[in-house]
mmCIF file of N, CA and C in Angstrom:
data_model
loop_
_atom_site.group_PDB
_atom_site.id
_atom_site.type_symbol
_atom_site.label_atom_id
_atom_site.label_comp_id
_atom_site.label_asym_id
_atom_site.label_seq_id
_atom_site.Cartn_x
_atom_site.Cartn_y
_atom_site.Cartn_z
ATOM 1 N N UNK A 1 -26.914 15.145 -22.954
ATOM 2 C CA UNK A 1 -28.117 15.950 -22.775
ATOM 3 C C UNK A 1 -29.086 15.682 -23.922
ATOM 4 N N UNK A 2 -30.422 16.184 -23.904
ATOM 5 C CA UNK A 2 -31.205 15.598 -24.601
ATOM 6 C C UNK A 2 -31.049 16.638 -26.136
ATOM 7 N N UNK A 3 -31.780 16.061 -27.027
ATOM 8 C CA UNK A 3 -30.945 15.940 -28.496
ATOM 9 C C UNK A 3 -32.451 17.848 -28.675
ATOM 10 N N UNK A 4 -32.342 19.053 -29.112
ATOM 11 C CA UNK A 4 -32.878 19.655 -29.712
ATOM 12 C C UNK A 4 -32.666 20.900 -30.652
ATOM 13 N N UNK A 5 -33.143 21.313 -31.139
ATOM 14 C CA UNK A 5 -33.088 22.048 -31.923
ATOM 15 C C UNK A 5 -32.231 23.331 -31.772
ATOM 16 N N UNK A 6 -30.966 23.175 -31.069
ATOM 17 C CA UNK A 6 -30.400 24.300 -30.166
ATOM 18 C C UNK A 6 -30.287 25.481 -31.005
ATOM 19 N N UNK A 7 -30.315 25.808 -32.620
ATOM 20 C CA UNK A 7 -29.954 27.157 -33.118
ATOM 21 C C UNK A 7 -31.391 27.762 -32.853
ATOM 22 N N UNK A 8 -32.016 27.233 -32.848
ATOM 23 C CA UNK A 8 -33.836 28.025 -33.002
ATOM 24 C C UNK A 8 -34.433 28.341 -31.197
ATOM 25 N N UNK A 9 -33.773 27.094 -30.563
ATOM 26 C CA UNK A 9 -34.104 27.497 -28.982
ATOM 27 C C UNK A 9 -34.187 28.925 -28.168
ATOM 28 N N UNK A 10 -32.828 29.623 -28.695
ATOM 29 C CA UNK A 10 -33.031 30.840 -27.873
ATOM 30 C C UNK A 10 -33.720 31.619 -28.808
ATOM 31 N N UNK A 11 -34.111 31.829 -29.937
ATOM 32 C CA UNK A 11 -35.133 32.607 -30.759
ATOM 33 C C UNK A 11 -36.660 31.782 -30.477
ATOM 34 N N UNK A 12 -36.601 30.912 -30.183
ATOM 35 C CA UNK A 12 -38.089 30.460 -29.089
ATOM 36 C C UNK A 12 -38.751 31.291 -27.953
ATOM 37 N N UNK A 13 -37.722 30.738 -27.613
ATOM 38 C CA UNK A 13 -38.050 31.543 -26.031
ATOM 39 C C UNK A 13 -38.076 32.767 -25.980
ATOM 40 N N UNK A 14 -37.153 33.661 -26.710
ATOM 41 C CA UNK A 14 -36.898 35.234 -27.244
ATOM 42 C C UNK A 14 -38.377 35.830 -27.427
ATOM 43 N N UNK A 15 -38.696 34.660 -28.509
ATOM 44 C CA UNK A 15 -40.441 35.198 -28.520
ATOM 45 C C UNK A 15 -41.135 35.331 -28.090
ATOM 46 N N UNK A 16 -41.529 34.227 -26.989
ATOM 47 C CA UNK A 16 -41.965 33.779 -26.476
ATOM 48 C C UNK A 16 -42.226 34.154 -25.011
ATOM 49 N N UNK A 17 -41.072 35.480 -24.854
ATOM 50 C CA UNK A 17 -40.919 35.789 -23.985
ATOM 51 C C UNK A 17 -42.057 37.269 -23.617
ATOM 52 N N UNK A 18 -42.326 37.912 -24.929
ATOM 53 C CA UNK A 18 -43.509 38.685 -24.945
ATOM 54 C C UNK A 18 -44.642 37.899 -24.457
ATOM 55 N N UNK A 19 -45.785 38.853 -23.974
ATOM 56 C CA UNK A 19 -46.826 38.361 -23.961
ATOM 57 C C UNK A 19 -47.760 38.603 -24.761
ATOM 58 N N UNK A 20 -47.295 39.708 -25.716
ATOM 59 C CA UNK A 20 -48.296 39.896 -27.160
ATOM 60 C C UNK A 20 -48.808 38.540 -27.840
ATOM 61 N N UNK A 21 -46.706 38.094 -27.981
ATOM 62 C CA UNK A 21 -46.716 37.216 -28.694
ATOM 63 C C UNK A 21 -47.158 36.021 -28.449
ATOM 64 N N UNK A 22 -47.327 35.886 -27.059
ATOM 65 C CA UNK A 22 -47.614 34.254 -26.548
ATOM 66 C C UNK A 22 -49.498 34.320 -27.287
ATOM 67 N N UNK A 23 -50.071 35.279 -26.455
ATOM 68 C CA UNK A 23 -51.130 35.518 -26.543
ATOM 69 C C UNK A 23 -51.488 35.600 -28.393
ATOM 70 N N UNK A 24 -50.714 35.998 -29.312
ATOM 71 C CA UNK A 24 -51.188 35.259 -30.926
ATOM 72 C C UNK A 24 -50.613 34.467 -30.756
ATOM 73 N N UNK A 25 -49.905 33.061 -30.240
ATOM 74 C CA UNK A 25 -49.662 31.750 -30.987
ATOM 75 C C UNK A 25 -50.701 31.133 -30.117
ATOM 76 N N UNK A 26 -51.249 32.086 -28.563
ATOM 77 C CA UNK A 26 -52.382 30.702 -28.454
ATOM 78 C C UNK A 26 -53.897 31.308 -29.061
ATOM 79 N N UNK A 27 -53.986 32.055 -29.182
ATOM 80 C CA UNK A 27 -55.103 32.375 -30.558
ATOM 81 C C UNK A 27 -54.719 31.509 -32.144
ATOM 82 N N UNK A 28 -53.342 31.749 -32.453
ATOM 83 C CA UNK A 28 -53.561 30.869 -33.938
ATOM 84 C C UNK A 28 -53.576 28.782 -33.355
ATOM 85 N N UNK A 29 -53.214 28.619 -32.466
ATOM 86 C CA UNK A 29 -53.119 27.262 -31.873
ATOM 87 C C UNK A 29 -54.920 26.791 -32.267
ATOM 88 N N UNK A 30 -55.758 27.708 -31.729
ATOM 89 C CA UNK A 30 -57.409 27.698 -32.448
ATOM 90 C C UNK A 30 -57.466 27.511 -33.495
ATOM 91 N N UNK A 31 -56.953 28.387 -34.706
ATOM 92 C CA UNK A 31 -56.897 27.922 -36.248
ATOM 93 C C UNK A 31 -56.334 29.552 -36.739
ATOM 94 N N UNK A 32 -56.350 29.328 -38.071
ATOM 95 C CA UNK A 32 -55.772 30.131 -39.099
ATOM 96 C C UNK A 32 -56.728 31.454 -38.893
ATOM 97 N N UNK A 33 -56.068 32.571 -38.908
ATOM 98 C CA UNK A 33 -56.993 33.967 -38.849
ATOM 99 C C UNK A 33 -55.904 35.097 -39.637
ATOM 100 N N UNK A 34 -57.049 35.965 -39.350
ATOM 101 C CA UNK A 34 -56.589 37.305 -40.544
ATOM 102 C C UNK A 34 -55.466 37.996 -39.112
ATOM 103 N N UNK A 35 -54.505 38.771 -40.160
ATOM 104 C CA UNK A 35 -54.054 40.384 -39.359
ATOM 105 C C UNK A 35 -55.075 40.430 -38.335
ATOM 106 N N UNK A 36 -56.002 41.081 -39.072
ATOM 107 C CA UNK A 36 -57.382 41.826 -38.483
ATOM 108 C C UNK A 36 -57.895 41.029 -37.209
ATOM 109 N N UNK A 37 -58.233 39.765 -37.288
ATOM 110 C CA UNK A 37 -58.951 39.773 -36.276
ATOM 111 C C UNK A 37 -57.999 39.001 -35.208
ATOM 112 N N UNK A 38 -56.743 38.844 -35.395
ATOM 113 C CA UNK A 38 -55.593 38.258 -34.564
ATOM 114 C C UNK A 38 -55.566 39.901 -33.897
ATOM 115 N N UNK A 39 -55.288 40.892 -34.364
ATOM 116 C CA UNK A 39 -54.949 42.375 -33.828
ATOM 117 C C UNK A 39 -56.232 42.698 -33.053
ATOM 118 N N UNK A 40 -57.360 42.340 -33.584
ATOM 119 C CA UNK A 40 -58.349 43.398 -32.420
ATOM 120 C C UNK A 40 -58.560 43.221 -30.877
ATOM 121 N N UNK A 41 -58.166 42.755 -30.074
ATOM 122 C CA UNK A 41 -57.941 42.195 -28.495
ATOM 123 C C UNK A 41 -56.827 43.031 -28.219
ATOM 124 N N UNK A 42 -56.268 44.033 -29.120
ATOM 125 C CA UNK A 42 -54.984 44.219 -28.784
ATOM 126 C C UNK A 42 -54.735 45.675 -28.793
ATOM 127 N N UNK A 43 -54.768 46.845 -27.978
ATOM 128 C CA UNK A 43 -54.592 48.169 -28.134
ATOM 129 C C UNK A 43 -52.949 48.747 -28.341
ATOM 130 N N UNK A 44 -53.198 48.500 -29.774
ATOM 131 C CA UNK A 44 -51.824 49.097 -29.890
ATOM 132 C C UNK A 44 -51.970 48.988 -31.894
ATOM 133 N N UNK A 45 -51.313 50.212 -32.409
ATOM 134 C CA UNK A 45 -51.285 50.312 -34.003
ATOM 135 C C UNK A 45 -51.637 48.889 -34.842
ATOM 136 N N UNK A 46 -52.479 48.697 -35.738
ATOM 137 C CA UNK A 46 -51.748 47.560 -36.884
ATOM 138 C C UNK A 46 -50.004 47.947 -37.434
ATOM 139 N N UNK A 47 -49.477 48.694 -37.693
ATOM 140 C CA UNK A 47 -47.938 48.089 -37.855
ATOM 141 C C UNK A 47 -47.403 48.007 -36.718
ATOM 142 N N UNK A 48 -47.722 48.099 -35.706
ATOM 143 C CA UNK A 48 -46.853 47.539 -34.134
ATOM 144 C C UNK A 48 -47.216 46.618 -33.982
ATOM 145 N N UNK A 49 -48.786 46.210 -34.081
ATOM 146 C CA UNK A 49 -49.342 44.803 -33.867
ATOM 147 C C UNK A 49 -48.408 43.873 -35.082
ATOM 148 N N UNK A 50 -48.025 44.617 -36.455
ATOM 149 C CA UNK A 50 -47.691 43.596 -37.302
ATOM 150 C C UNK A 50 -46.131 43.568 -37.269
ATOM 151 N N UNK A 51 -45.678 44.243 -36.429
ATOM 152 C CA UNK A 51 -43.952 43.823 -35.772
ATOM 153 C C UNK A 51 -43.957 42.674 -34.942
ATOM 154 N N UNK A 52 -44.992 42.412 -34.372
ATOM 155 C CA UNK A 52 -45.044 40.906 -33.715
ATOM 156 C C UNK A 52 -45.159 40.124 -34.452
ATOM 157 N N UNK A 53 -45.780 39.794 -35.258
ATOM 158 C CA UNK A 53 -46.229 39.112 -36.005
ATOM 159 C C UNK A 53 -45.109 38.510 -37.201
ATOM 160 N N UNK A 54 -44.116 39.825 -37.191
ATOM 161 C CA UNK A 54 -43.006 39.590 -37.783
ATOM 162 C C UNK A 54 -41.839 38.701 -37.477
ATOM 163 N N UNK A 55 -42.034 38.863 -36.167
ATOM 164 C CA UNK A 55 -41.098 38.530 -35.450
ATOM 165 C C UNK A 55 -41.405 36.965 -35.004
ATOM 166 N N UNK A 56 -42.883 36.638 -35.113
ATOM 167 C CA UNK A 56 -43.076 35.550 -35.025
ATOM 168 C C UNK A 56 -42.653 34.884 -36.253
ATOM 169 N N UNK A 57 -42.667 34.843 -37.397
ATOM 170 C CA UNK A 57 -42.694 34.763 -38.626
ATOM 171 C C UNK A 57 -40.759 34.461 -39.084
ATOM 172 N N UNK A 58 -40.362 35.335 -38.141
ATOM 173 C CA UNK A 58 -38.967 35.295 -38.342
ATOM 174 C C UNK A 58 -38.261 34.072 -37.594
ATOM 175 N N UNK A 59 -38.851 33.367 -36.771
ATOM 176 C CA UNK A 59 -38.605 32.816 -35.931
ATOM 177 C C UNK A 59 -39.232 31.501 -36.587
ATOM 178 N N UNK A 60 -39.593 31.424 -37.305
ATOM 179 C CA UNK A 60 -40.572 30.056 -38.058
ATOM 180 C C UNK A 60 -41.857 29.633 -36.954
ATOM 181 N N UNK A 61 -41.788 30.352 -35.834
ATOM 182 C CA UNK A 61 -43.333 30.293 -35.114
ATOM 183 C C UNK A 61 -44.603 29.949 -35.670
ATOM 184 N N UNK A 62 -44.838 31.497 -36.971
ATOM 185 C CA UNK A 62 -45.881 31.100 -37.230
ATOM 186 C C UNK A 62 -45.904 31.440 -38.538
ATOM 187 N N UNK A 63 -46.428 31.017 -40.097
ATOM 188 C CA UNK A 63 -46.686 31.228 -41.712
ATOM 189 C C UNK A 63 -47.621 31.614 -41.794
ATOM 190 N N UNK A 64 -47.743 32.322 -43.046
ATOM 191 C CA UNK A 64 -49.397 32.740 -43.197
ATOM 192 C C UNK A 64 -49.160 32.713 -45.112
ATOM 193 N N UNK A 65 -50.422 32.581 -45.489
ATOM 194 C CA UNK A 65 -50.918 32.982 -46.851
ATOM 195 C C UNK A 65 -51.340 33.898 -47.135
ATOM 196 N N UNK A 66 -51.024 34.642 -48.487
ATOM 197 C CA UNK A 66 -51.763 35.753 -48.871
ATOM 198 C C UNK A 66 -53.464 35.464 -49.630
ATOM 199 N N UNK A 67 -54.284 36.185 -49.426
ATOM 200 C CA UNK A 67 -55.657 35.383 -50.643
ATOM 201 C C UNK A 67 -55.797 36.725 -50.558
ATOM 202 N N UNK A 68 -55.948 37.347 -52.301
ATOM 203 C CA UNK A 68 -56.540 38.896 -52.262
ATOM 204 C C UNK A 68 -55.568 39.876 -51.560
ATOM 205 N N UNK A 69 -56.094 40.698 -50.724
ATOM 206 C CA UNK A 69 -56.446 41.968 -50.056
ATOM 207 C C UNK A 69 -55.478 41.230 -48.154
ATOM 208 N N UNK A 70 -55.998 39.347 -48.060
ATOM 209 C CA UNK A 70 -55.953 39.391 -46.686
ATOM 210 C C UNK A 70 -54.882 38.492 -46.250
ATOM 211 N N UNK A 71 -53.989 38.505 -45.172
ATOM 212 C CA UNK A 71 -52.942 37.671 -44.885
ATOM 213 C C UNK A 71 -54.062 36.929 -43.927
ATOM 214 N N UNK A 72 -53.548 35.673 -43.862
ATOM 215 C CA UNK A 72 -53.740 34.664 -43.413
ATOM 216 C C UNK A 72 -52.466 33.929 -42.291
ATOM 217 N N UNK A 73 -53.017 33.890 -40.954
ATOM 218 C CA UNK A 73 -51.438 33.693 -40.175
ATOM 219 C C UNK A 73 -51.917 32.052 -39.636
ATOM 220 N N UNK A 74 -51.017 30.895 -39.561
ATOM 221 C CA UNK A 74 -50.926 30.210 -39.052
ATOM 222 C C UNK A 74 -50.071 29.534 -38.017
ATOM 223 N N UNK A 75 -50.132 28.836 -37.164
ATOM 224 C CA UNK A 75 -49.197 28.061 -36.242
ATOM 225 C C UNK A 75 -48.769 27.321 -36.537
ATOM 226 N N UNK A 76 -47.146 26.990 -36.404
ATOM 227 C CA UNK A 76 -46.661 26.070 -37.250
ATOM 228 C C UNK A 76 -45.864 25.399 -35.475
ATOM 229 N N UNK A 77 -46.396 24.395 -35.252
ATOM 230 C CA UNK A 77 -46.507 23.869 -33.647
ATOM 231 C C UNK A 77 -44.958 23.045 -33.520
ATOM 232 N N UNK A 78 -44.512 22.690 -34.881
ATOM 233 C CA UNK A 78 -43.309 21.953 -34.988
ATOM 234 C C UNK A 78 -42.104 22.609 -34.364
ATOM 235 N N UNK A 79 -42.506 24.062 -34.208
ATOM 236 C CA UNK A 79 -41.442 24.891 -34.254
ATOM 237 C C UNK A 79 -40.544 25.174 -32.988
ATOM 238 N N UNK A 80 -41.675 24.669 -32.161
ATOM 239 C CA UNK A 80 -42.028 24.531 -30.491
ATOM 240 C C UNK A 80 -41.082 23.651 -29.683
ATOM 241 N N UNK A 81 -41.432 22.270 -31.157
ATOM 242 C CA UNK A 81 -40.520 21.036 -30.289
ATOM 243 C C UNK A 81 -39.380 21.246 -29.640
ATOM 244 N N UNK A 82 -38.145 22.067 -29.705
ATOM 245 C CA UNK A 82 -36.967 22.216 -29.500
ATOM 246 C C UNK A 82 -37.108 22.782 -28.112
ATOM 247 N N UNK A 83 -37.855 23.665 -28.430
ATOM 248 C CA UNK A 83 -38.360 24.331 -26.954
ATOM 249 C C UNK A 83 -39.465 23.148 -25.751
ATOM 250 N N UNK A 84 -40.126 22.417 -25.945
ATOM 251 C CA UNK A 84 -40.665 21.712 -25.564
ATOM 252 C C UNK A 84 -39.737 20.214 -24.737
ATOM 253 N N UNK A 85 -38.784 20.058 -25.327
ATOM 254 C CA UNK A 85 -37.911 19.201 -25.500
ATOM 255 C C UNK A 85 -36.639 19.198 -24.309
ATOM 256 N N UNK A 86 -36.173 20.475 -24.421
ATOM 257 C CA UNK A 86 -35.724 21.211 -23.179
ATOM 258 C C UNK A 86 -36.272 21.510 -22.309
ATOM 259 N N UNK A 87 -37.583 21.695 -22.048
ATOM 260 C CA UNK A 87 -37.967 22.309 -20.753
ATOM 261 C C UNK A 87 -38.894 20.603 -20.435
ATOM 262 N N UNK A 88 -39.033 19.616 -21.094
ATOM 263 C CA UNK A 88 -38.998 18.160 -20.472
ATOM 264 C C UNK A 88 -37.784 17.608 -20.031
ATOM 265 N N UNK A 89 -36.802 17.769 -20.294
ATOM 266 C CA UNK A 89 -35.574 17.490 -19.994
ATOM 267 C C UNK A 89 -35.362 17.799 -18.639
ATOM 268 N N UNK A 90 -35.570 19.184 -18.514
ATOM 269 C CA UNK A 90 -35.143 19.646 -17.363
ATOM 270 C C UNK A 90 -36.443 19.261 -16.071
ATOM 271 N N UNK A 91 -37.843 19.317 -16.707
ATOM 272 C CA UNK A 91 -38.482 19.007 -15.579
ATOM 273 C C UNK A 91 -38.282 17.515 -15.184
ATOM 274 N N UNK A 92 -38.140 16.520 -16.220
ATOM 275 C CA UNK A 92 -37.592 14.941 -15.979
ATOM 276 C C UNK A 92 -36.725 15.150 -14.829
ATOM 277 N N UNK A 93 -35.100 15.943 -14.957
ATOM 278 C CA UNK A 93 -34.636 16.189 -14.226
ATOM 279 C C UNK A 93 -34.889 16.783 -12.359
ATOM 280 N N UNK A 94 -35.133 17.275 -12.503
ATOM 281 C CA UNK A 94 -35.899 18.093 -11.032
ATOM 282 C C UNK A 94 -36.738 17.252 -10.597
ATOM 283 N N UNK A 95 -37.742 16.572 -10.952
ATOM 284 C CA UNK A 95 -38.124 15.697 -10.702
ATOM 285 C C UNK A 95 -37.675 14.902 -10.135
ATOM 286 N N UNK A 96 -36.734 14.301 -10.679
ATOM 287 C CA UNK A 96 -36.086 12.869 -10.090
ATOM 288 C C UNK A 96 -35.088 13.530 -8.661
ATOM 289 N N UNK A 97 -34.230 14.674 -8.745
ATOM 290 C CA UNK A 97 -34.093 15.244 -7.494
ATOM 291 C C UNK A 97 -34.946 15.329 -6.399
ATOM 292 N N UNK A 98 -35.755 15.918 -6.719
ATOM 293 C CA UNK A 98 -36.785 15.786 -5.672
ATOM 294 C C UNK A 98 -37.772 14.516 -4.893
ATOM 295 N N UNK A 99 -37.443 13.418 -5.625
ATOM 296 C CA UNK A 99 -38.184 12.174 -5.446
ATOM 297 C C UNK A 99 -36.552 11.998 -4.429
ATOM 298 N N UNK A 100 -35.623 12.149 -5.316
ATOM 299 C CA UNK A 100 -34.135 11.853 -4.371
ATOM 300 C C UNK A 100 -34.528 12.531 -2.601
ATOM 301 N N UNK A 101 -34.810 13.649 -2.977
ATOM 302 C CA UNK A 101 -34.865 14.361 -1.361
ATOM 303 C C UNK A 101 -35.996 14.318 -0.371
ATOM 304 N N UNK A 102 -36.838 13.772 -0.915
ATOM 305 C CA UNK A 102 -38.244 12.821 -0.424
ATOM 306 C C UNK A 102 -38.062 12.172 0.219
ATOM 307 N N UNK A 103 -37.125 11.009 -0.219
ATOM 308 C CA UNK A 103 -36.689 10.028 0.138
ATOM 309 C C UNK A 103 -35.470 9.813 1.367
ATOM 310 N N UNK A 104 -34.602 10.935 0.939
ATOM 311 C CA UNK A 104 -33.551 11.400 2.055
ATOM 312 C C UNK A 104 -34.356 11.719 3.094
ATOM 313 N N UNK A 105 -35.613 12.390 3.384
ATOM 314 C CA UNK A 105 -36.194 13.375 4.456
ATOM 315 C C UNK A 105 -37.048 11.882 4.750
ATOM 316 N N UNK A 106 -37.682 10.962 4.132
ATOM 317 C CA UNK A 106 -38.241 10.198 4.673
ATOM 318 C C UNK A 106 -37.386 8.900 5.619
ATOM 319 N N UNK A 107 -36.022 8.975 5.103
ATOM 320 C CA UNK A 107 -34.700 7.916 6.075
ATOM 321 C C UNK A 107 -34.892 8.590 6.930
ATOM 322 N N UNK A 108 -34.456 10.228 7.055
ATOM 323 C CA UNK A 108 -34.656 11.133 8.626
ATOM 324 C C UNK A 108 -35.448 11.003 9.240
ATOM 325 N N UNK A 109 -36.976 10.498 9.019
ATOM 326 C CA UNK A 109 -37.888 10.099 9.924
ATOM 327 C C UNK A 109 -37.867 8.668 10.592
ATOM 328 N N UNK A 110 -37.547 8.182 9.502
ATOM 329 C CA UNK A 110 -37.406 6.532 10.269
ATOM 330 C C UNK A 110 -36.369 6.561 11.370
ATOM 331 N N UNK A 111 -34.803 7.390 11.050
ATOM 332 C CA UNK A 111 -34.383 7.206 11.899
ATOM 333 C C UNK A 111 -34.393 8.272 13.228
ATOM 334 N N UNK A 112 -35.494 8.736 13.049
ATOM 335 C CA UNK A 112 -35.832 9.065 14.546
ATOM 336 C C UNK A 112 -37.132 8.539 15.592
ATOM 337 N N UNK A 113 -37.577 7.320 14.738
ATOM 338 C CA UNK A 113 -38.458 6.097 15.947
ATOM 339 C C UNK A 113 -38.004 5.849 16.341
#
């Protein structure tokens, strides 16, 4: 099977599986932003908003810097590969089944001229 990152995979997808969370990694995928303006699209507390954020963070998803007063969150896209990696695997796979049963259903036609 194909070679990935299997300890971090199910804490991928775990995350990934919110839609808070999907919705900040494809906002930081744009670039680097504050707490603040990653949270405002989002009706719900800053420390609930910043339990996601944690959790992304825990997961090596996403880093941020401190400057002053403001965190700084970034996407760290590497983190993905493992997850990316597996779900090519498997569509490679299915794929080629289905070209298989294409092909089966297209013998069934020939042999009924």
């Amino acid at each position: 099977m194909v070679n990935y990152y299997k300890d971090n995979l199910d804490q991928v997808f775990s995350v990934l599986s919110d839609p808070t969370r999907r919705k900040i990694v494809e906002e930081l995928s744009k670039g680097e932003k504050t707490v603040k303006s990653l949270a405002e699209p989002f009706d719900m507390s800053l420390p609930a908003f910043t339990k996601h954020l944690k959790i992304l963070e825990n997961a090596g998803v996403v880093t941020f810097k401190k400057e002053g007063r403001y965190k700084y969150y970034s996407l760290k896209p590497e983190a993905l590969d493992g997850a990316i990696q597996w779900m090519n695997h498997w569509k490679t796979y299915w794929e080629s089944q289905l070209s298989r049963l294409e092909t089966y259903f297209e013998g069934l036609d020939d042999e009924d001229e």
